[in-house]
Short mmCIF file of C-alpha atoms in Angstrom, two decimals:
data_model
loop_
_atom_site.label_atom_id
_atom_site.label_comp_id
_atom_site.label_asym_id
_atom_site.label_seq_id
_atom_site.Cartn_x
_atom_site.Cartn_y
_atom_site.Cartn_z
CA UNK D 23 9.19 -10.54 -4.24
CA UNK D 24 9.39 -13.45 -1.93
CA UNK D 25 8.08 -13.40 1.90
CA UNK D 26 11.55 -13.24 3.35
CA UNK D 27 12.73 -10.07 1.33
CA UNK D 28 9.51 -8.06 2.43
CA UNK D 29 10.36 -6.72 5.53
CA UNK D 30 13.99 -5.88 4.26
CA UNK D 31 12.45 -4.03 1.02
CA UNK D 32 10.15 -2.20 3.34
CA UNK D 33 12.78 -1.23 5.16
CA UNK D 34 14.88 0.23 2.71
CA UNK D 35 11.67 2.64 1.94
CA UNK D 36 11.61 3.75 5.83
CA UNK D 37 8.77 1.62 6.46
CA UNK D 38 8.39 0.06 9.87
CA UNK D 39 6.23 -3.46 9.92
CA UNK D 40 5.04 -5.72 12.68
CA UNK D 41 2.87 -8.38 11.94
CA UNK D 42 1.72 -11.46 14.16
CA UNK D 43 2.26 -14.13 11.93
CA UNK D 44 5.06 -14.32 9.05
CA UNK D 45 2.04 -15.83 6.95
CA UNK D 46 0.52 -12.14 6.77
CA UNK D 47 3.95 -10.74 5.40
CA UNK D 48 2.49 -11.13 1.91
CA UNK D 49 -0.52 -8.93 2.55
CA UNK D 50 2.16 -6.04 3.21
CA UNK D 51 3.52 -6.46 -0.02
CA UNK D 52 3.34 -3.19 -2.26
CA UNK D 53 3.43 -5.26 -5.38
CA UNK D 54 0.13 -6.98 -3.98
CA UNK D 55 -2.25 -3.84 -4.33
CA UNK D 56 -3.16 -1.81 -7.53
CA UNK D 57 -1.51 1.71 -7.93
CA UNK D 58 -4.13 3.82 -6.08
CA UNK D 59 -3.22 7.07 -8.27
CA UNK D 60 -4.26 4.75 -11.13
CA UNK D 61 -7.41 3.75 -9.65
CA UNK D 62 -8.35 7.26 -8.60
CA UNK D 63 -7.82 8.57 -12.27
CA UNK D 64 -9.97 5.72 -13.76
CA UNK D 65 -12.73 6.92 -11.59
CA UNK D 66 -12.18 10.60 -12.13
CA UNK D 67 -12.10 10.22 -15.90
CA UNK D 68 -15.04 8.13 -15.87
CA UNK D 69 -16.88 11.07 -14.51
CA UNK D 70 -17.74 9.03 -11.49
CA UNK D 71 -16.03 11.29 -8.78
CA UNK D 72 -14.20 14.47 -8.69
CA UNK D 73 -10.63 15.00 -7.32
CA UNK D 74 -10.65 17.02 -4.27
CA UNK D 75 -7.01 16.74 -2.39
CA UNK D 76 -4.32 14.42 -2.20
CA UNK D 77 -3.67 13.07 1.18
CA UNK D 78 -0.38 11.05 2.27
CA UNK D 79 -0.66 8.90 5.26
CA UNK D 80 1.52 9.14 8.11
CA UNK D 81 0.95 5.76 9.79
CA UNK D 82 -1.76 2.80 9.21
CA UNK D 83 -2.81 0.56 11.79
CA UNK D 84 -4.54 -2.71 10.90
CA UNK D 85 -6.27 -4.98 12.77
#
């Protein structure tokens, strides 16, 4: 995914985004991050933590 398409892809998913600089758009690309559920499963299966609850974010504010 290229930077110019990130806002359109997020909008299709119902995600609104506002950034100070277009250079920061790559940080908002969902492909830039690991799957959180996969990371949680690895920690749980290794016995390092217990699953307690699953939360779904409503809004995220960074900065």
